[in-house]
PDB file of C-alpha atoms in Angstrom:
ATOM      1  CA  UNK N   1     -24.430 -27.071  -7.390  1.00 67.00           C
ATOM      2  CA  UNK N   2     -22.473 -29.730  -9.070  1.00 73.00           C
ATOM      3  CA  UNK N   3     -19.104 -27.081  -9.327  1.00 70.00           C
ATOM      4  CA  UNK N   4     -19.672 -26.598  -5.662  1.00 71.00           C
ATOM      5  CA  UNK N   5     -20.031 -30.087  -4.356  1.00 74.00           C
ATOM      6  CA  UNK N   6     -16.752 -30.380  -5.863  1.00 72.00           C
ATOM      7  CA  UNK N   7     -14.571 -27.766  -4.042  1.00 71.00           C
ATOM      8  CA  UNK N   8     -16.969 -29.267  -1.216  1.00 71.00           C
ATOM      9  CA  UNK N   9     -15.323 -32.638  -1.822  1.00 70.00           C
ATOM     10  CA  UNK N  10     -12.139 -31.419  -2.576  1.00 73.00           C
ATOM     11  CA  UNK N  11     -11.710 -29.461   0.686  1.00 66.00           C
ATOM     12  CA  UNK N  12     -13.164 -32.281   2.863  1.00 66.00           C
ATOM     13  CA  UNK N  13     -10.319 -35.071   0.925  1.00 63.00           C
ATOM     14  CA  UNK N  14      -7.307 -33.681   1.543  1.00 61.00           C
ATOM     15  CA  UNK N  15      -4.953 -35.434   3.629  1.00 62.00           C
ATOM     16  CA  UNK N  16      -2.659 -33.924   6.276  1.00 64.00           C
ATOM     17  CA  UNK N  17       0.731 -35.437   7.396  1.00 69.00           C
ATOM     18  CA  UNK N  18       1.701 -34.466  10.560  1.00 74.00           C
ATOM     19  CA  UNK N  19       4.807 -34.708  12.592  1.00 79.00           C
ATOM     20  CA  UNK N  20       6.094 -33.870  15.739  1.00 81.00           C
ATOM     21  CA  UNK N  21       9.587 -32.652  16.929  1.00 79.00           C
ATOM     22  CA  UNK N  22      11.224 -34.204  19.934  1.00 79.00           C
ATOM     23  CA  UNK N  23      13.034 -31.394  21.042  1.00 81.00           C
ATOM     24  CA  UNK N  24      10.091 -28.690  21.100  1.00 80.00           C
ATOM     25  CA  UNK N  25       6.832 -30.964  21.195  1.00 76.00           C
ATOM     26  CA  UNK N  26       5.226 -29.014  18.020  1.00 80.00           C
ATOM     27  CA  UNK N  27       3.347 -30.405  15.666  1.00 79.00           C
ATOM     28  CA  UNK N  28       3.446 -29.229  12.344  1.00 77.00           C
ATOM     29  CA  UNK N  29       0.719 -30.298   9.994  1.00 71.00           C
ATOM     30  CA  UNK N  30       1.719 -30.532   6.010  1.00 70.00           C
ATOM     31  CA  UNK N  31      -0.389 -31.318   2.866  1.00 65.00           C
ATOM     32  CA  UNK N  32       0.264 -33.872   1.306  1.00 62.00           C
ATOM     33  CA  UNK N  33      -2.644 -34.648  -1.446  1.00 59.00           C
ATOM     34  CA  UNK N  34      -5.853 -33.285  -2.124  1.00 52.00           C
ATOM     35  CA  UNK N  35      -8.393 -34.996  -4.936  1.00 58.00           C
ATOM     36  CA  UNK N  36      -8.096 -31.704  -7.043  1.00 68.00           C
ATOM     37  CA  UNK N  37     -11.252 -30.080  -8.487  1.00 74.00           C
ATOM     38  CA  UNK N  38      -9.418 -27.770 -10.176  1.00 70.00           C
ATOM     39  CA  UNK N  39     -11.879 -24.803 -10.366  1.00 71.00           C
ATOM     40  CA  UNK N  40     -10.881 -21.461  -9.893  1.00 67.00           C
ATOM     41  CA  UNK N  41     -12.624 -20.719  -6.582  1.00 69.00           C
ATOM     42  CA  UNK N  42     -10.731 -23.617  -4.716  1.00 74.00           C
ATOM     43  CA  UNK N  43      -9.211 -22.336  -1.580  1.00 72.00           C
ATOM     44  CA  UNK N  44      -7.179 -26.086  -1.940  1.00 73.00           C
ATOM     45  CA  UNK N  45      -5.995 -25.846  -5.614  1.00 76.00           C
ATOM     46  CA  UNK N  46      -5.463 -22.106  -5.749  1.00 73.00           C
ATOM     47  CA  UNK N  47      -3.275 -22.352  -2.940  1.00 74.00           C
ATOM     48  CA  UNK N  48      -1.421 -25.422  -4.671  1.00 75.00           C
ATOM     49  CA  UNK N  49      -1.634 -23.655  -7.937  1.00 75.00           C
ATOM     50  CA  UNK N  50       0.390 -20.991  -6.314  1.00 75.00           C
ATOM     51  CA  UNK N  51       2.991 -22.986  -4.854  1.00 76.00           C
ATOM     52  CA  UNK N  52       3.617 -24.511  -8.046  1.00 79.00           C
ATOM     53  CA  UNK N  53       4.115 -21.032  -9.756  1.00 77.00           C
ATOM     54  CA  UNK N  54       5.903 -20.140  -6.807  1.00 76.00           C
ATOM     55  CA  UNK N  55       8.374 -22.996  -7.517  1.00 81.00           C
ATOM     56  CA  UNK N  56       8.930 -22.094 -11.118  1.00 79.00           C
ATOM     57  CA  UNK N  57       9.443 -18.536 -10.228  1.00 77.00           C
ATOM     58  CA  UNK N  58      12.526 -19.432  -7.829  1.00 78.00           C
ATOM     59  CA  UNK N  59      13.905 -21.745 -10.719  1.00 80.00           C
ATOM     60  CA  UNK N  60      14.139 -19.017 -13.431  1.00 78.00           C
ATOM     61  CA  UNK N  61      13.942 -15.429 -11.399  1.00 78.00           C
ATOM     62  CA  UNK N  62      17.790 -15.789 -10.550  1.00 79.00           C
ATOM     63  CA  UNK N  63      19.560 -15.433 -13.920  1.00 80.00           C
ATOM     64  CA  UNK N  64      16.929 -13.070 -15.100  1.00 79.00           C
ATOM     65  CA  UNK N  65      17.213 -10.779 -12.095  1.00 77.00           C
ATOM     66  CA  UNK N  66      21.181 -10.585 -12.741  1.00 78.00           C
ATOM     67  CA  UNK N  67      20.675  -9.220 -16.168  1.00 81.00           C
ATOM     68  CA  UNK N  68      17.743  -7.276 -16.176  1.00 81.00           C
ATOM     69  CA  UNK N  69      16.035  -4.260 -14.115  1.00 79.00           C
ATOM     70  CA  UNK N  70      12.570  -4.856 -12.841  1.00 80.00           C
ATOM     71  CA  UNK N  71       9.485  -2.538 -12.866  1.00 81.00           C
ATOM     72  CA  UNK N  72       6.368  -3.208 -10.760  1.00 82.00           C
ATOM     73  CA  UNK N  73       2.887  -2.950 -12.319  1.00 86.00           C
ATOM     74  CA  UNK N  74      -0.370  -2.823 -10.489  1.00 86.00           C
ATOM     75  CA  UNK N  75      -3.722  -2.647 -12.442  1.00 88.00           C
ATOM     76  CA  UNK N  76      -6.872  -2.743  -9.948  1.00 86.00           C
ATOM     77  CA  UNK N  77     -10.254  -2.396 -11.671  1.00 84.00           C
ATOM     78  CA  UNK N  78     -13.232  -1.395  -9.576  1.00 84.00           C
ATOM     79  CA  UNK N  79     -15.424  -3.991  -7.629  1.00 82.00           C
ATOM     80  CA  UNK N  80     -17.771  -5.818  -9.740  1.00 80.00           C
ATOM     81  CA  UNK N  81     -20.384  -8.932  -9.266  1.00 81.00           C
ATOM     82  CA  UNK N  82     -18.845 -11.911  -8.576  1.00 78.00           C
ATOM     83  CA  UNK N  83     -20.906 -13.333 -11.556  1.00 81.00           C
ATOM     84  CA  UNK N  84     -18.846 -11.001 -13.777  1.00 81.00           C
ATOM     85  CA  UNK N  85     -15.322 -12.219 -12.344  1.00 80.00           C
ATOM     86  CA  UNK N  86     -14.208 -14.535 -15.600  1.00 83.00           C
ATOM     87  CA  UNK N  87     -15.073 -11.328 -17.627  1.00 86.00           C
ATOM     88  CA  UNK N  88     -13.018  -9.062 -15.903  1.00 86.00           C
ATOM     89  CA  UNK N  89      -9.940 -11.584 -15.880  1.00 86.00           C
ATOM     90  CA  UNK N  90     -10.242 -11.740 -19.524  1.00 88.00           C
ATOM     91  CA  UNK N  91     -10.310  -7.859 -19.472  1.00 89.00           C
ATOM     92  CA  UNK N  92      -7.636  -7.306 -17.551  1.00 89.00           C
ATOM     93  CA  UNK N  93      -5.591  -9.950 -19.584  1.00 89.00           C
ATOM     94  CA  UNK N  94      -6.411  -8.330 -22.829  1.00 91.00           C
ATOM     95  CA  UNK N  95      -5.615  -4.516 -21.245  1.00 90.00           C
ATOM     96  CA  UNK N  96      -2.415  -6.178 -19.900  1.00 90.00           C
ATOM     97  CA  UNK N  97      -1.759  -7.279 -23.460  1.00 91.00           C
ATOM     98  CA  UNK N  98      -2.453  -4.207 -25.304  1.00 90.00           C
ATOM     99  CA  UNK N  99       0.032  -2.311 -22.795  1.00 89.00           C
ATOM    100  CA  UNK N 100       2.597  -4.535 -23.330  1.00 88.00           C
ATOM    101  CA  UNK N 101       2.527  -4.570 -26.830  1.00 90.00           C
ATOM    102  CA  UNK N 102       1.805  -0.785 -27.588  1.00 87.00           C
ATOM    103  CA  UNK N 103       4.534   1.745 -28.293  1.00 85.00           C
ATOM    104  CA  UNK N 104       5.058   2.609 -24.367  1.00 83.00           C
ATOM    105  CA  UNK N 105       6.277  -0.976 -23.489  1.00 82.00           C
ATOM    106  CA  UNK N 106       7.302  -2.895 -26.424  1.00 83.00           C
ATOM    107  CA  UNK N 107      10.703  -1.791 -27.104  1.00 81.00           C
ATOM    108  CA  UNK N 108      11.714  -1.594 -23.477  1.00 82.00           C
ATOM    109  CA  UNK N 109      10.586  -4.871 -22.437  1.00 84.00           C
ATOM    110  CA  UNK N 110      12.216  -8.255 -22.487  1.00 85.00           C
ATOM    111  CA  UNK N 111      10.015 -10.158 -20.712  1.00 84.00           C
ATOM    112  CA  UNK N 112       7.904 -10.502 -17.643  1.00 85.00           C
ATOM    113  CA  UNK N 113       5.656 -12.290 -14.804  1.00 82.00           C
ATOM    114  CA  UNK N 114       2.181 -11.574 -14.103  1.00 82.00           C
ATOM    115  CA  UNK N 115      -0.861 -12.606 -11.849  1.00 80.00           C
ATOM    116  CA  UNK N 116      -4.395 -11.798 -11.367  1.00 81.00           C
ATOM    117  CA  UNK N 117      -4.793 -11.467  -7.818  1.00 78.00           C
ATOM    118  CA  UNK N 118      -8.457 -11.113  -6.118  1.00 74.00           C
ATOM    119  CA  UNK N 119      -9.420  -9.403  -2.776  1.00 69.00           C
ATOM    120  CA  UNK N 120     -11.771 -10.592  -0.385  1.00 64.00           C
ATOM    121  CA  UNK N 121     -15.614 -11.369  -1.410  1.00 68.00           C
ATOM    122  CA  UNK N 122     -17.872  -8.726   0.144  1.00 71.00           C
ATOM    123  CA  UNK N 123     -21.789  -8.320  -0.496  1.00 76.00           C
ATOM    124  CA  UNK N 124     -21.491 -10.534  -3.569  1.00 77.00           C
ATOM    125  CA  UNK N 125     -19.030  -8.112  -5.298  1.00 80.00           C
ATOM    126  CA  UNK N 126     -14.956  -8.499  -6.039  1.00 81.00           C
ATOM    127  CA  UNK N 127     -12.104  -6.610  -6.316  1.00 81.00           C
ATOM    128  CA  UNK N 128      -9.456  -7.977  -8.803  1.00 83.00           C
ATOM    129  CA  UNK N 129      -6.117  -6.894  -9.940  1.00 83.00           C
ATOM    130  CA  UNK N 130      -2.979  -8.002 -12.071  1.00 87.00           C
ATOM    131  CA  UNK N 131       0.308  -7.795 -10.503  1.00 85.00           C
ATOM    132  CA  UNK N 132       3.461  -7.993 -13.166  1.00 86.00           C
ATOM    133  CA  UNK N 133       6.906  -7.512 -12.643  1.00 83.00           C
ATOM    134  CA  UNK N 134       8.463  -6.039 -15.976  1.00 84.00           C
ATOM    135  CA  UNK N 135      11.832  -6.812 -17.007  1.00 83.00           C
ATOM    136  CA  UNK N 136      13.564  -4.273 -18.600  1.00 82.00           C
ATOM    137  CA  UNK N 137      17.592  -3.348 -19.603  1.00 76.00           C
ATOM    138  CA  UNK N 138      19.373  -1.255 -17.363  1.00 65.00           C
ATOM    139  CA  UNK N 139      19.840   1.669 -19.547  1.00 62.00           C
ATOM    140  CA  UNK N 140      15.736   2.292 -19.504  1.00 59.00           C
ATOM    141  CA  UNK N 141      15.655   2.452 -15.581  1.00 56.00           C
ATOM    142  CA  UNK N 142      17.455   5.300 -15.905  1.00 57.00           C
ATOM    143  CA  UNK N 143      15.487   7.569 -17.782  1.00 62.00           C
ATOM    144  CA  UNK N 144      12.459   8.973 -17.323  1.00 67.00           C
ATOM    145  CA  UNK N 145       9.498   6.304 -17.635  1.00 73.00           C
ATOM    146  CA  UNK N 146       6.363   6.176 -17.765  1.00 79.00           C
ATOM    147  CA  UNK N 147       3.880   7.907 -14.671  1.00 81.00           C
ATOM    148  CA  UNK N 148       1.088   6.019 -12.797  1.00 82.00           C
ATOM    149  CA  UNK N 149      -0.932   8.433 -14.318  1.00 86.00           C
ATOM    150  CA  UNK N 150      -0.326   7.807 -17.735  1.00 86.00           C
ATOM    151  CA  UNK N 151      -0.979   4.120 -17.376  1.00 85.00           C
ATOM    152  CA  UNK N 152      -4.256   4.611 -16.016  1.00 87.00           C
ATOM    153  CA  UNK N 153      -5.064   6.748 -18.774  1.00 86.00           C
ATOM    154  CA  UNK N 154      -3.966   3.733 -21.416  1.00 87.00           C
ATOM    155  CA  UNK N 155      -5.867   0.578 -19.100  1.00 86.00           C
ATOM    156  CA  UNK N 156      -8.893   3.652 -19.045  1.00 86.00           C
ATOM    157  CA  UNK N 157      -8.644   3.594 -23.338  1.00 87.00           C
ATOM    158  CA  UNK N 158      -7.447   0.267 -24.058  1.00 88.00           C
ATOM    159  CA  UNK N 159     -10.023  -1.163 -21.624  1.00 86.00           C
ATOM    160  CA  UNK N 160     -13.049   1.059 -23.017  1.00 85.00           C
ATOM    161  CA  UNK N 161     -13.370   1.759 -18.815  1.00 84.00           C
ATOM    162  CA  UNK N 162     -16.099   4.137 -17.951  1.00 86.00           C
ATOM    163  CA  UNK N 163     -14.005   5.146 -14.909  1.00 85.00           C
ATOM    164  CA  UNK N 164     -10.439   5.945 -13.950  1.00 87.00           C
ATOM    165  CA  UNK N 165      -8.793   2.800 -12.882  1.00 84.00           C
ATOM    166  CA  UNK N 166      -6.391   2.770 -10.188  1.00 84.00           C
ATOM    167  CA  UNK N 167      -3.074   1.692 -11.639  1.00 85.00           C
ATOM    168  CA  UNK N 168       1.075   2.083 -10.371  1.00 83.00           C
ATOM    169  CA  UNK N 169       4.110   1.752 -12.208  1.00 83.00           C
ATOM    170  CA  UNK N 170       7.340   1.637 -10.071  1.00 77.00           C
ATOM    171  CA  UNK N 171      10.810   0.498 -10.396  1.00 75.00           C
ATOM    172  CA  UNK N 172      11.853  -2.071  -7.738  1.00 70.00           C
ATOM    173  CA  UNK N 173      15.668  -2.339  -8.586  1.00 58.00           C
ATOM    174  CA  UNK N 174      15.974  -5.711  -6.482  1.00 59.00           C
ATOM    175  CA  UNK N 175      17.943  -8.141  -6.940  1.00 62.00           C
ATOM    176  CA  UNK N 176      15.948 -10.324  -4.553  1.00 65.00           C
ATOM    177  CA  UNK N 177      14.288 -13.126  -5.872  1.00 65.00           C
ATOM    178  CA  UNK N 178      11.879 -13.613  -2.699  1.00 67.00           C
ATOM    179  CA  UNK N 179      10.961  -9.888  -2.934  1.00 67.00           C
ATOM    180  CA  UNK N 180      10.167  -9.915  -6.271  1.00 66.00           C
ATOM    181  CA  UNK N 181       8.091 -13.463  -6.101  1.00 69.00           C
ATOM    182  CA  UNK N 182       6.202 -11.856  -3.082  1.00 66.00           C
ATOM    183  CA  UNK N 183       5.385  -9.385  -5.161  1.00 64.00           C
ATOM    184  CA  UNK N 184       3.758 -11.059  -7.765  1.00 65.00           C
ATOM    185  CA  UNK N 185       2.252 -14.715  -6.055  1.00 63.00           C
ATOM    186  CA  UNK N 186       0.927 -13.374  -3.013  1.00 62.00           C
ATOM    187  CA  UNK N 187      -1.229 -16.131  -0.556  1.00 51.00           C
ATOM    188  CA  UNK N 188      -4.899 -15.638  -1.625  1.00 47.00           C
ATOM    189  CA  UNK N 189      -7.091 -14.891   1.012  1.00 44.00           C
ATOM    190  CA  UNK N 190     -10.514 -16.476   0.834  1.00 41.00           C
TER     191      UNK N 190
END
């Protein structure tokens, strides 16, 4: 009760400026400040937690976009009890992990951006997923690498999953930073 009086509070105290344009007559309404619970179910500090990560993603995609290739990674595991949500980030960290250091990745990779994104809350139950942008040298785009398939068999071992996750591997060969942010920091809908 205590965690949720906070977002409570922290929803309720946050302060709008608002300002008006001669010329059309609309109003636009911008945050300013909000007191900041900090917990992870915040609809307020999510959303600002994204922005910031947003910001530091347009300050250091550019130069890293001009010299390497990017791949697109999806994980999704299946719906689970929203009780069991800080479990299944840490799983899906520590699969993340393991594919990133085993023999499929390591060599190939120079660096990358990730984020656990979550779906909607139905019936007490929710759907997360990682979303990471791999970056890679050019001379690994193109040749042959690894399928959807195959990944989904590693996240299905290096996860001890009972089921077949759903998982993608693409190449994006963008250089568009707001593409490639998009990608990754999507708005979370609560």
């Amino acid at each position: 009760y205590k965690k949720a009086q906070r977002v409570e509070d922290c929803s309720n105290k946050t302060f709008v400026k608002e300002e008006c344009d001669n010329e059309t007559g609309e109003v636009t309404r911008n945050k300013v400040g909000a007191m900041g619970c900090h917990c992870g179910f915040c609809p307020v500090c999510a959303e600002a937690k994204t922005r910031y990560e947003r910001y530091i993603a347009y300050q250091i995609l550019p130069t890293i976009l001009d010299r390497y290739k990017t791949l697109s990674m999806t994980i999704t595991l299946e719906a689970g009890h929203i009780s069991k949500a800080r479990e299944q980030i840490a799983k899906l960290h520590e699969i993340f992990v393991k594919l990133v250091r085993s023999k499929w990745f390591k060599p190939f990779i120079h660096g990358y951006l990730s984020h656990i994104e979550w779906s909607q809350i139905k019936d007490d139950h929710i759907n997360l997923h990682l979303h990471a942008v791999l970056f890679v040298s050019g001379s690994i785009v193109g040749r042959k690498w690894i399928s959807s398939l195959k990944l989904g068999d590693l996240v299905q071992q290096y996860g001890d999953l009972e089921y077949f996750p759903s998982c993608n591997i693409s190449k994006v060969g963008t250089t568009n930073t707001n593409k490639t942010v998009n990608y990754i920091l999507k708005k979370q809908n609560f």
